[in-house]
Coordinates of N, CA and C in Angstrom, one line a residue:
X204 N 29.2 59.8 145.0 CA 30.4 60.3 145.8 C 31.8 59.7 145.4
X205 N 31.7 58.3 145.3 CA 32.8 57.5 144.9 C 33.4 57.9 143.5
X206 N 32.6 58.2 142.4 CA 33.1 58.7 141.2 C 33.8 60.0 141.3
X207 N 33.1 60.8 142.1 CA 33.7 62.2 142.4 C 35.0 62.1 142.9
X208 N 35.1 61.4 144.1 CA 36.4 61.2 144.5 C 37.6 60.5 143.7
X209 N 37.1 59.7 142.8 CA 38.0 59.1 142.0 C 38.7 60.0 141.0
X210 N 37.6 60.9 140.5 CA 38.1 61.8 139.5 C 39.1 62.9 140.0
X211 N 38.6 63.2 141.5 CA 39.5 64.3 142.0 C 40.9 63.8 142.4
X212 N 41.0 62.4 142.4 CA 42.3 61.7 142.9 C 43.1 61.6 141.6
X213 N 42.6 62.0 140.2 CA 43.5 61.8 139.1 C 42.9 60.8 138.2
X214 N 41.9 60.1 138.5 CA 41.4 58.8 137.5 C 40.8 59.3 136.2
X215 N 41.5 58.8 135.2 CA 41.2 59.0 133.8 C 39.6 58.6 133.5
X216 N 39.2 57.5 134.0 CA 37.9 57.0 133.7 C 37.4 56.1 134.9
X217 N 36.2 55.9 135.0 CA 35.5 55.4 135.9 C 34.6 54.1 135.4
X218 N 34.6 53.0 135.6 CA 33.9 51.9 135.2 C 33.1 51.2 136.5
X219 N 31.9 51.4 136.2 CA 30.8 50.6 137.2 C 31.0 49.3 137.1
X220 N 30.3 48.5 138.1 CA 30.2 47.2 137.9 C 29.2 46.8 136.9
X221 N 29.2 45.7 136.3 CA 28.4 45.0 135.3 C 28.5 45.9 134.0
X222 N 29.7 46.4 133.7 CA 29.8 47.0 132.3 C 29.9 45.9 131.4
X223 N 29.4 46.2 130.1 CA 29.5 45.2 128.9 C 31.1 45.1 128.4
X224 N 31.5 43.9 128.2 CA 32.9 43.5 127.7 C 33.4 44.5 126.6
X225 N 32.4 44.5 125.6 CA 32.7 45.6 124.4 C 33.1 47.0 124.9
X226 N 32.2 47.4 125.5 CA 32.2 48.8 126.2 C 33.4 49.0 126.9
X227 N 33.9 48.0 127.8 CA 35.3 48.0 128.7 C 36.2 48.1 127.3
X228 N 36.4 47.2 126.5 CA 37.3 47.1 125.6 C 37.5 48.4 124.9
X229 N 36.4 48.9 124.5 CA 36.4 50.4 123.8 C 37.1 51.6 124.7
X230 N 36.5 51.4 126.0 CA 37.3 52.4 127.0 C 38.6 52.1 127.0
X231 N 39.2 51.0 127.1 CA 40.7 50.7 127.4 C 41.2 51.1 126.1
X232 N 40.8 50.9 124.9 CA 41.5 51.4 123.7 C 41.5 52.9 123.7
X233 N 40.5 53.6 124.2 CA 40.4 55.1 124.1 C 41.4 55.6 125.1
X234 N 41.5 54.9 126.3 CA 42.5 55.3 127.4 C 44.0 55.0 126.8
X235 N 44.0 53.9 126.0 CA 45.5 53.8 125.4 C 45.8 54.8 124.5
X236 N 44.9 55.0 123.6 CA 45.2 56.2 122.6 C 45.5 57.6 123.4
X237 N 44.8 57.9 124.5 CA 44.9 59.0 125.2 C 46.4 58.9 125.7
X238 N 46.9 57.7 126.3 CA 48.1 57.6 127.0 C 49.3 57.8 125.9
X239 N 49.0 57.2 124.8 CA 50.1 57.3 123.5 C 50.0 58.9 123.1
X240 N 49.0 59.3 123.1 CA 49.0 61.0 122.6 C 49.6 61.9 123.7
X241 N 49.2 61.4 125.1 CA 50.2 62.2 126.2 C 51.4 62.0 126.3
X242 N 52.1 60.8 125.7 CA 53.3 60.6 125.7 C 54.1 61.2 124.4
X243 N 53.5 61.4 123.5 CA 53.9 62.0 122.3 C 54.0 63.6 122.7
X244 N 53.0 64.0 123.2 CA 53.0 65.3 123.7 C 54.1 65.8 124.6
X245 N 54.2 64.7 125.4 CA 55.6 64.9 126.5 C 56.9 64.9 125.8
X246 N 56.9 64.0 124.8 CA 58.3 63.9 124.2 C 58.2 65.2 123.2
X247 N 57.3 65.6 122.7 CA 57.3 66.8 121.7 C 57.8 68.0 122.5
X248 N 57.1 68.2 123.9 CA 57.6 69.5 124.5 C 58.9 69.3 125.0
X249 N 59.5 67.9 125.3 CA 61.0 67.8 125.5 C 62.0 68.2 124.4
X250 N 61.4 67.8 123.3 CA 62.0 68.1 122.0 C 62.1 69.6 121.7
X251 N 61.0 70.1 122.0 CA 60.9 71.8 121.8 C 62.0 72.4 122.8
X252 N 62.0 71.9 123.9 CA 62.7 72.4 125.0 C 64.3 72.4 124.7
X253 N 64.7 71.2 124.2 CA 65.9 71.0 123.6 C 66.3 71.9 122.4
X254 N 65.2 72.0 121.5 CA 65.5 73.0 120.4 C 65.7 74.3 120.8
X255 N 64.7 74.9 121.8 CA 64.8 76.0 122.3 C 66.4 76.3 123.1
X256 N 66.7 75.5 123.7 CA 68.2 75.5 124.3 C 69.2 75.6 123.2
X257 N 69.2 74.7 122.1 CA 70.1 74.8 121.0 C 70.1 76.1 120.5
X258 N 69.0 76.8 120.4 CA 68.7 78.0 119.6 C 69.4 79.1 120.5
X259 N 69.3 79.1 121.8 CA 69.8 80.1 122.6 C 71.2 79.9 122.7
X260 N 71.9 78.5 122.5 CA 73.3 78.4 122.5 C 73.8 79.0 121.3
X261 N 73.0 78.7 120.0 CA 73.6 79.3 118.6 C 73.4 81.0 118.8
X262 N 72.4 81.5 119.5 CA 72.4 82.9 119.5 C 73.5 83.3 120.3
X263 N 74.0 82.6 121.4 CA 75.1 83.1 122.2 C 76.3 83.1 121.5
X264 N 76.4 81.7 120.7 CA 77.9 81.7 119.8 C 77.7 82.8 119.0
X265 N 76.8 83.0 118.3 CA 76.7 84.1 117.2 C 77.0 85.4 117.8
X266 N 76.5 85.7 119.0 CA 77.0 86.9 119.7 C 78.6 86.8 120.0
X267 N 79.1 85.9 120.4 CA 80.6 85.8 120.6 C 81.1 85.9 119.4
X268 N 80.8 85.4 118.3 CA 81.6 85.5 117.0 C 81.4 86.9 116.6
X269 N 80.4 87.6 116.8 CA 80.2 89.0 116.5 C 81.3 89.6 117.2
X270 N 81.3 89.7 118.5 CA 82.3 90.2 119.2 C 83.7 90.0 118.9
X271 N 84.1 88.9 118.5 CA 85.4 88.5 117.9 C 85.7 89.2 116.6
X272 N 84.8 89.1 115.7 CA 84.9 89.9 114.4 C 85.0 91.2 114.5
X273 N 84.2 92.0 115.5 CA 84.5 93.4 115.9 C 85.7 93.7 116.4
X274 N 86.3 92.6 117.3 CA 87.6 93.1 117.8 C 88.6 92.8 117.0
X275 N 88.3 91.9 115.9 CA 89.6 91.5 114.7 C 89.7 93.0 114.0
X276 N 88.4 93.2 113.7 CA 88.2 94.6 112.9 C 88.8 95.9 113.5
X277 N 88.7 96.1 114.7 CA 89.3 97.1 115.6 C 90.7 96.7 115.5
X278 N 91.2 95.8 115.9 CA 92.7 95.3 115.6 C 93.3 95.6 114.7
X279 N 92.6 95.1 113.4 CA 93.2 95.6 112.0 C 93.3 97.1 111.8
X280 N 92.1 97.5 112.1 CA 92.3 99.0 112.0 C 93.4 99.8 112.6
X281 N 93.5 99.3 114.0 CA 94.8 99.8 114.7 C 95.9 99.5 114.2
X282 N 96.2 98.3 113.7 CA 97.5 97.8 113.1 C 97.6 98.5 112.0
X283 N 96.7 98.7 110.9 CA 96.8 99.7 109.8 C 97.3 101.0 110.1
X284 N 96.5 101.6 111.2 CA 97.0 102.8 111.5 C 98.4 102.9 112.0
X285 N 99.0 101.8 112.8 CA 100.2 102.0 113.3 C 101.2 101.5 112.3
X286 N 100.8 100.8 111.2 CA 101.8 100.6 110.1 C 101.8 101.9 109.3
X287 N 100.8 102.5 109.0 CA 101.0 103.7 108.2 C 101.8 104.8 109.2
X288 N 101.6 104.8 110.4 CA 102.6 105.8 111.1 C 103.8 105.5 111.0
X289 N 104.3 104.2 110.9 CA 105.7 103.6 110.8 C 106.2 103.9 109.5
X290 N 105.4 103.7 108.6 CA 105.8 104.0 107.2 C 106.1 105.6 106.9
X291 N 105.2 106.6 107.4 CA 105.3 107.7 107.3 C 106.6 108.4 108.1
X292 N 106.9 107.6 109.3 CA 108.1 107.9 110.1 C 109.2 107.6 109.4
X293 N 109.4 106.2 108.9 CA 110.4 105.8 107.9 C 111.0 106.9 106.7
X294 N 109.8 107.3 106.3 CA 110.0 108.3 105.1 C 110.9 109.5 105.5
X295 N 110.0 110.0 106.6 CA 110.5 111.1 107.3 C 111.8 110.9 107.7
X296 N 112.1 109.9 108.5 CA 113.6 109.7 109.0 C 114.6 109.5 108.0
X297 N 114.3 108.8 106.7 CA 115.1 108.7 105.7 C 115.5 110.0 105.1
X298 N 114.6 110.9 105.0 CA 115.0 112.3 104.5 C 115.9 113.1 105.6
X299 N 115.7 112.9 106.8 CA 116.6 113.5 108.0 C 118.0 112.9 108.0
X300 N 118.2 111.5 107.7 CA 119.4 110.8 107.9 C 120.0 111.3 106.9
X301 N 119.5 111.6 105.4 CA 120.2 112.0 104.5 C 121.1 113.1 104.6
X302 N 120.5 114.1 105.7 CA 121.1 115.3 106.0 C 122.2 115.4 106.9
X303 N 122.5 114.2 107.6 CA 123.5 113.9 108.6 C 124.9 113.7 108.0
X304 N 125.9 114.3 108.5 CA 127.2 114.1 107.8 C 128.1 113.5 108.7
X305 N 127.9 113.6 110.1 CA 128.7 112.9 111.0 C 128.2 111.4 111.1
X306 N 129.4 110.7 110.8 CA 128.8 109.0 110.9 C 128.5 108.6 112.0
X307 N 129.3 109.1 113.3 CA 128.7 108.3 114.6 C 127.4 108.9 114.9
X308 N 127.0 110.0 114.6 CA 125.7 110.8 114.9 C 124.7 109.8 114.0
X309 N 125.2 109.7 112.9 CA 124.3 108.9 111.9 C 123.9 107.3 112.7
X310 N 125.1 106.7 113.0 CA 124.7 105.3 113.5 C 123.8 105.3 114.9
X311 N 124.2 106.2 115.7 CA 123.4 106.4 116.7 C 122.0 106.7 116.4
X312 N 121.7 107.6 115.6 CA 120.3 108.0 115.2 C 119.6 106.7 114.7
X313 N 120.3 106.1 113.7 CA 119.7 104.8 113.2 C 119.3 103.8 114.3
X314 N 120.1 103.6 115.1 CA 120.0 102.6 116.1 C 118.8 103.0 117.1
X315 N 118.8 104.4 117.5 CA 117.4 104.8 118.5 C 116.2 104.8 117.6
X316 N 116.4 105.2 116.3 CA 115.0 105.2 115.6 C 114.6 104.0 115.4
X317 N 115.5 102.8 115.1 CA 115.0 101.5 114.7 C 114.3 100.9 115.9
X318 N 115.0 101.3 117.2 CA 114.4 100.7 118.3 C 113.1 101.2 118.6
X319 N 112.9 102.6 118.4 CA 111.7 103.3 118.7 C 110.6 102.6 117.7
X320 N 111.1 102.4 116.6 CA 110.0 101.8 115.4 C 109.6 100.6 116.0
X321 N 110.4 99.6 116.4 CA 110.0 98.3 116.9 C 109.9 98.0 118.3
X322 N 109.9 99.1 119.0 CA 109.7 99.1 120.5 C 110.6 98.0 121.2
X323 N 111.9 98.2 120.8 CA 112.8 97.3 121.5 C 113.5 97.8 122.7
X324 N 113.8 97.2 123.6 CA 114.7 97.5 124.9 C 116.1 97.8 124.6
X325 N 116.6 97.1 123.6 CA 118.1 97.3 123.5 C 118.4 97.2 121.9
X326 N 119.6 97.7 121.6 CA 120.1 97.5 120.4 C 121.5 97.6 120.3
X327 N 122.3 97.1 119.1 CA 123.5 97.1 119.1 C 123.8 97.3 117.3
X328 N 124.8 98.1 117.0 CA 125.3 97.8 115.8 C 126.7 97.3 115.8
X329 N 126.9 96.2 115.0 CA 128.2 95.9 114.6 C 128.8 96.5 113.3
X330 N 130.0 97.0 113.2 CA 130.6 97.4 112.0 C 131.5 96.3 111.7
X331 N 131.3 96.1 110.1 CA 132.3 95.2 109.4 C 133.5 95.7 109.1
X332 N 134.6 95.1 109.5 CA 135.9 95.4 109.2 C 136.7 94.2 108.7
X333 N 136.5 94.0 107.2 CA 137.1 92.8 106.5 C 136.3 91.6 107.1
X334 N 137.2 90.7 107.8 CA 136.5 89.5 108.2 C 136.2 89.7 109.7
X335 N 136.0 90.8 110.2 CA 135.6 91.0 111.6 C 134.4 91.7 111.8
X336 N 133.6 91.7 112.8 CA 132.7 92.6 112.9 C 132.9 93.2 114.5
X337 N 132.9 94.4 114.6 CA 133.3 95.2 115.7 C 132.0 95.8 116.5
X338 N 131.8 95.5 117.7 CA 131.0 96.1 118.3 C 131.1 97.4 118.7
X339 N 130.2 98.4 118.0 CA 130.6 99.8 117.9 C 129.6 100.6 118.6
X340 N 128.1 100.3 118.5 CA 127.3 101.1 119.1 C 126.4 100.3 119.9
X341 N 125.8 100.7 121.0 CA 125.0 100.1 121.9 C 124.0 100.9 122.7
X342 N 122.7 100.5 122.6 CA 121.8 101.3 123.6 C 121.0 100.3 124.5
X343 N 120.8 100.5 125.6 CA 120.2 99.4 126.5 C 119.4 100.2 127.6
X344 N 118.0 100.2 127.4 CA 117.3 101.1 128.3 C 117.3 100.1 129.8
X345 N 117.2 99.0 130.0 CA 117.2 98.2 131.2 C 118.5 98.5 131.9
X346 N 119.8 98.3 131.3 CA 121.1 98.6 131.8 C 121.1 100.0 132.2
X347 N 120.8 101.0 131.5 CA 120.8 102.4 131.8 C 120.1 102.6 133.1
X348 N 118.9 102.2 133.4 CA 118.3 102.4 134.6 C 118.9 102.0 135.8
X349 N 119.8 100.9 135.7 CA 120.8 100.5 136.8 C 121.8 101.5 137.3
X350 N 122.2 102.4 136.3 CA 123.0 103.2 136.6 C 124.2 103.4 135.4
X351 N 125.0 104.7 135.3 CA 125.7 104.9 134.3 C 126.8 103.9 133.9
X352 N 127.4 103.2 135.0 CA 128.5 102.1 134.7 C 127.8 101.1 134.0
X353 N 126.5 100.5 134.5 CA 125.9 99.3 133.9 C 125.7 99.5 132.5
X354 N 125.7 100.8 131.9 CA 125.4 101.0 130.6 C 126.5 101.3 129.7
X355 N 127.7 101.3 130.5 CA 129.0 101.3 129.5 C 129.2 99.8 129.0
X356 N 129.6 99.9 127.5 CA 130.1 98.7 126.9 C 131.4 98.8 126.3
X357 N 132.0 97.6 126.7 CA 133.5 97.5 126.2 C 133.3 96.9 124.8
X358 N 134.0 97.5 123.9 CA 133.9 97.2 122.5 C 134.7 95.7 122.3
X359 N 134.2 94.9 121.5 CA 134.8 93.7 121.4 C 134.4 93.2 119.9
X360 N 135.0 92.2 119.4 CA 135.0 91.8 118.1 C 134.8 90.3 118.0
X361 N 134.1 90.0 116.7 CA 133.8 88.6 116.6 C 134.0 88.3 115.1
X362 N 134.5 86.9 114.7 CA 134.6 86.8 113.3 C 133.4 86.7 112.5
X363 N 133.5 87.0 111.2 CA 132.5 87.1 110.3 C 132.3 85.6 110.0
X364 N 131.5 84.8 110.7 CA 131.4 83.4 110.5 C 129.8 83.0 110.8
X365 N 129.2 82.0 110.2 CA 127.8 81.6 110.4 C 127.5 81.1 111.7
X366 N 128.5 80.9 112.5 CA 128.2 80.2 113.8 C 127.6 81.3 114.8
X367 N 127.8 82.5 114.6 CA 127.0 83.6 115.6 C 126.0 84.0 114.6
X368 N 124.9 84.7 115.4 CA 123.8 85.4 114.7 C 124.4 86.7 113.9
X369 N 125.1 87.7 114.4 CA 125.5 88.5 113.6 C 126.5 88.3 112.5
X370 N 127.2 87.4 112.8 CA 128.3 86.7 111.8 C 127.3 85.9 110.3
X371 N 126.3 85.4 110.8 CA 125.5 84.7 109.6 C 124.8 85.8 109.0
X372 N 124.3 86.8 109.6 CA 123.5 87.8 108.9 C 124.7 88.8 108.0
X373 N 126.0 89.0 108.5 CA 126.8 89.5 107.7 C 127.1 88.9 106.5
X374 N 127.4 87.5 106.7 CA 127.8 86.7 105.5 C 126.5 86.4 104.4
X375 N 125.3 86.1 105.1 CA 124.2 85.9 104.1 C 123.4 87.2 103.7
X376 N 123.5 88.3 104.2 CA 122.9 89.4 103.9 C 121.4 89.2 104.0
X377 N 121.0 88.3 104.9 CA 119.6 88.1 105.2 C 119.2 88.4 106.8
X378 N 118.1 88.9 106.9 CA 117.6 89.3 108.2 C 117.1 88.2 109.0
X379 N 117.0 88.0 110.4 CA 116.6 86.9 111.2 C 115.7 87.4 112.2
X380 N 114.6 86.8 112.5 CA 113.8 87.2 113.7 C 113.4 86.1 114.5
X381 N 114.0 86.2 115.8 CA 114.3 85.1 116.7 C 113.2 85.2 118.0
X382 N 112.5 84.6 118.2 CA 111.6 84.8 119.3 C 112.2 84.4 120.6
X383 N 113.0 83.5 120.7 CA 113.8 83.1 121.9 C 115.2 82.6 121.6
X384 N 116.2 83.6 121.9 CA 117.5 83.3 121.3 C 118.1 82.1 122.2
X385 N 117.5 81.6 123.5 CA 117.9 80.4 124.0 C 117.3 79.2 123.5
X386 N 116.6 79.4 122.5 CA 115.8 78.1 121.8 C 115.7 78.1 120.4
X387 N 116.8 78.1 119.8 CA 117.1 78.4 118.3 C 117.0 76.9 117.9
X388 N 116.2 76.7 116.7 CA 116.2 75.6 116.1 C 117.5 74.8 115.9
X389 N 117.7 73.7 116.3 CA 118.9 73.1 116.1 C 119.4 72.8 114.5
X390 N 118.6 72.9 113.7 CA 119.0 72.7 112.3 C 119.8 74.0 111.8
X391 N 119.4 75.1 112.5 CA 120.2 76.4 112.0 C 121.5 76.3 112.3
X392 N 122.3 77.2 111.6 CA 123.8 76.9 111.8 C 124.2 78.1 112.8
X393 N 123.6 78.9 113.4 CA 124.0 80.2 114.2 C 123.4 79.7 115.7
X394 N 124.3 80.2 116.6 CA 123.8 80.2 118.1 C 124.1 81.5 118.6
X395 N 123.0 81.6 119.7 CA 123.4 82.8 120.5 C 124.4 82.8 121.6
X396 N 125.4 83.8 121.7 CA 126.3 83.8 122.4 C 126.0 84.3 123.7
X397 N 125.9 83.8 125.0 CA 125.2 84.2 126.2 C 126.3 85.1 126.9
X398 N 127.5 85.2 126.4 CA 128.6 85.8 127.4 C 128.3 87.2 127.7
X399 N 127.6 87.9 126.7 CA 127.2 89.4 127.1 C 126.3 89.4 128.2
X400 N 125.2 88.3 128.1 CA 124.2 88.2 129.4 C 124.7 88.0 130.6
X401 N 125.7 87.0 130.7 CA 126.6 86.8 131.7 C 127.2 87.9 132.4
X402 N 128.1 88.6 131.4 CA 128.9 89.8 132.1 C 127.9 91.1 132.6
X403 N 126.9 91.1 132.1 CA 126.3 92.5 132.3 C 125.0 92.0 133.2
X404 N 124.6 90.8 133.2 CA 123.3 90.6 134.0 C 122.1 90.7 133.3
X405 N 122.1 91.1 131.7 CA 121.0 91.4 131.1 C 120.5 90.0 130.6
X406 N 119.0 90.1 130.4 CA 118.5 89.0 130.0 C 117.9 88.8 128.5
X407 N 118.8 88.7 127.6 CA 118.2 88.7 126.1 C 117.1 87.6 125.8
X408 N 116.0 88.1 125.2 CA 115.1 86.9 124.9 C 115.0 87.1 123.4
X409 N 114.2 88.1 122.9 CA 114.0 88.2 121.4 C 114.9 88.9 120.8
X410 N 115.0 88.7 119.5 CA 116.0 89.5 118.8 C 115.9 89.7 117.1
X411 N 115.9 90.6 116.6 CA 115.6 90.9 115.1 C 117.2 91.4 114.8
X412 N 117.8 90.7 113.9 CA 119.1 91.2 113.3 C 119.1 91.4 111.9
X413 N 119.5 92.4 111.3 CA 119.3 92.6 109.9 C 120.7 93.3 109.4
X414 N 121.2 93.2 108.0 CA 122.2 93.9 107.6 C 122.0 95.4 107.4
X415 N 123.1 96.1 107.5 CA 123.1 97.5 107.1 C 124.1 97.5 105.8
X416 N 123.3 97.9 104.9 CA 124.3 97.7 103.5 C 124.3 99.4 103.0
X417 N 125.5 99.4 102.2 CA 125.6 100.8 101.7 C 124.8 101.0 100.3
X418 N 124.8 102.1 99.6 CA 124.0 102.7 98.4 C 124.5 101.5 97.5
X419 N 125.8 100.9 97.6 CA 126.2 100.2 96.6 C 125.9 98.8 96.7
X420 N 125.3 98.4 97.9 CA 125.0 97.0 98.1 C 125.7 96.3 99.0
X421 N 126.9 96.8 99.5 CA 127.9 96.1 100.4 C 127.5 96.0 101.8
X422 N 127.7 95.1 102.5 CA 127.5 95.1 104.0 C 128.2 95.9 104.8
X423 N 127.6 97.1 105.4 CA 128.6 97.9 106.2 C 128.6 97.3 107.6
X424 N 127.7 96.6 108.1 CA 127.6 96.1 109.3 C 126.2 95.3 109.6
X425 N 125.9 95.2 111.0 CA 124.5 94.2 111.4 C 124.0 95.3 112.5
X426 N 122.6 95.2 112.3 CA 121.9 95.9 113.5 C 121.2 94.9 114.1
X427 N 121.1 94.8 115.4 CA 120.5 93.9 116.2 C 119.6 94.7 117.3
X428 N 118.3 94.2 117.2 CA 117.4 95.0 118.1 C 116.8 93.8 119.4
X429 N 117.1 94.0 120.5 CA 116.8 93.0 121.5 C 115.4 93.4 122.3
X430 N 114.8 92.2 122.7 CA 113.7 92.3 123.7 C 112.5 93.3 123.2
X431 N 111.6 92.8 122.2 CA 110.4 93.7 122.1 C 109.8 93.8 123.2
X432 N 109.3 94.9 123.5 CA 108.5 95.4 124.5 C 107.0 95.1 124.4
X433 N 106.4 94.9 123.4 CA 105.1 94.4 123.3 C 104.9 93.3 122.4

């Protein structure tokens, strides 16, 4: 009864009184080996559990990477389709512009189509007159929504110098792409003139400015596109 109660309580072995020393040592060695084997089994189970966790984490990471790759592939396909559409539209636009004879209609069309292609909220065209740039054409969806008076622009002029964005583009013949006109790199020679924003209450942020050239290569003026909507 005592042996049965001990085994039921979880005892690994039961030694009766009067056991021979050699037999006792043999049993102790056996139990020690059993203990080591049990510990190794526990450690192995823990290692397997950790490995399984890592495998699950890797599977999850691989799944996320597959989603990222699929998203990038879809984005690239969409971008390629968008670029193809823009190129096709530019070719068609070039053919249409060649048919226009009225200079003012031509400038307004160039400005509106450029804004549509780059999804710009506003845009201006400066025409070069010797050493001066004249604010000649302007479109602004934000100001137009405020009312007809808000969309009226008084023509003004600025010198062709490298201190202004339009002046620098006219002088250098190079385009600029500015993410934030109020945070232009101090090493650049040009700066944004905030007077138009203060006058109209408009908030200019991003800007693309590029020269308008004639077929002979001379600079006709400067096209500015403001505040990309995407």
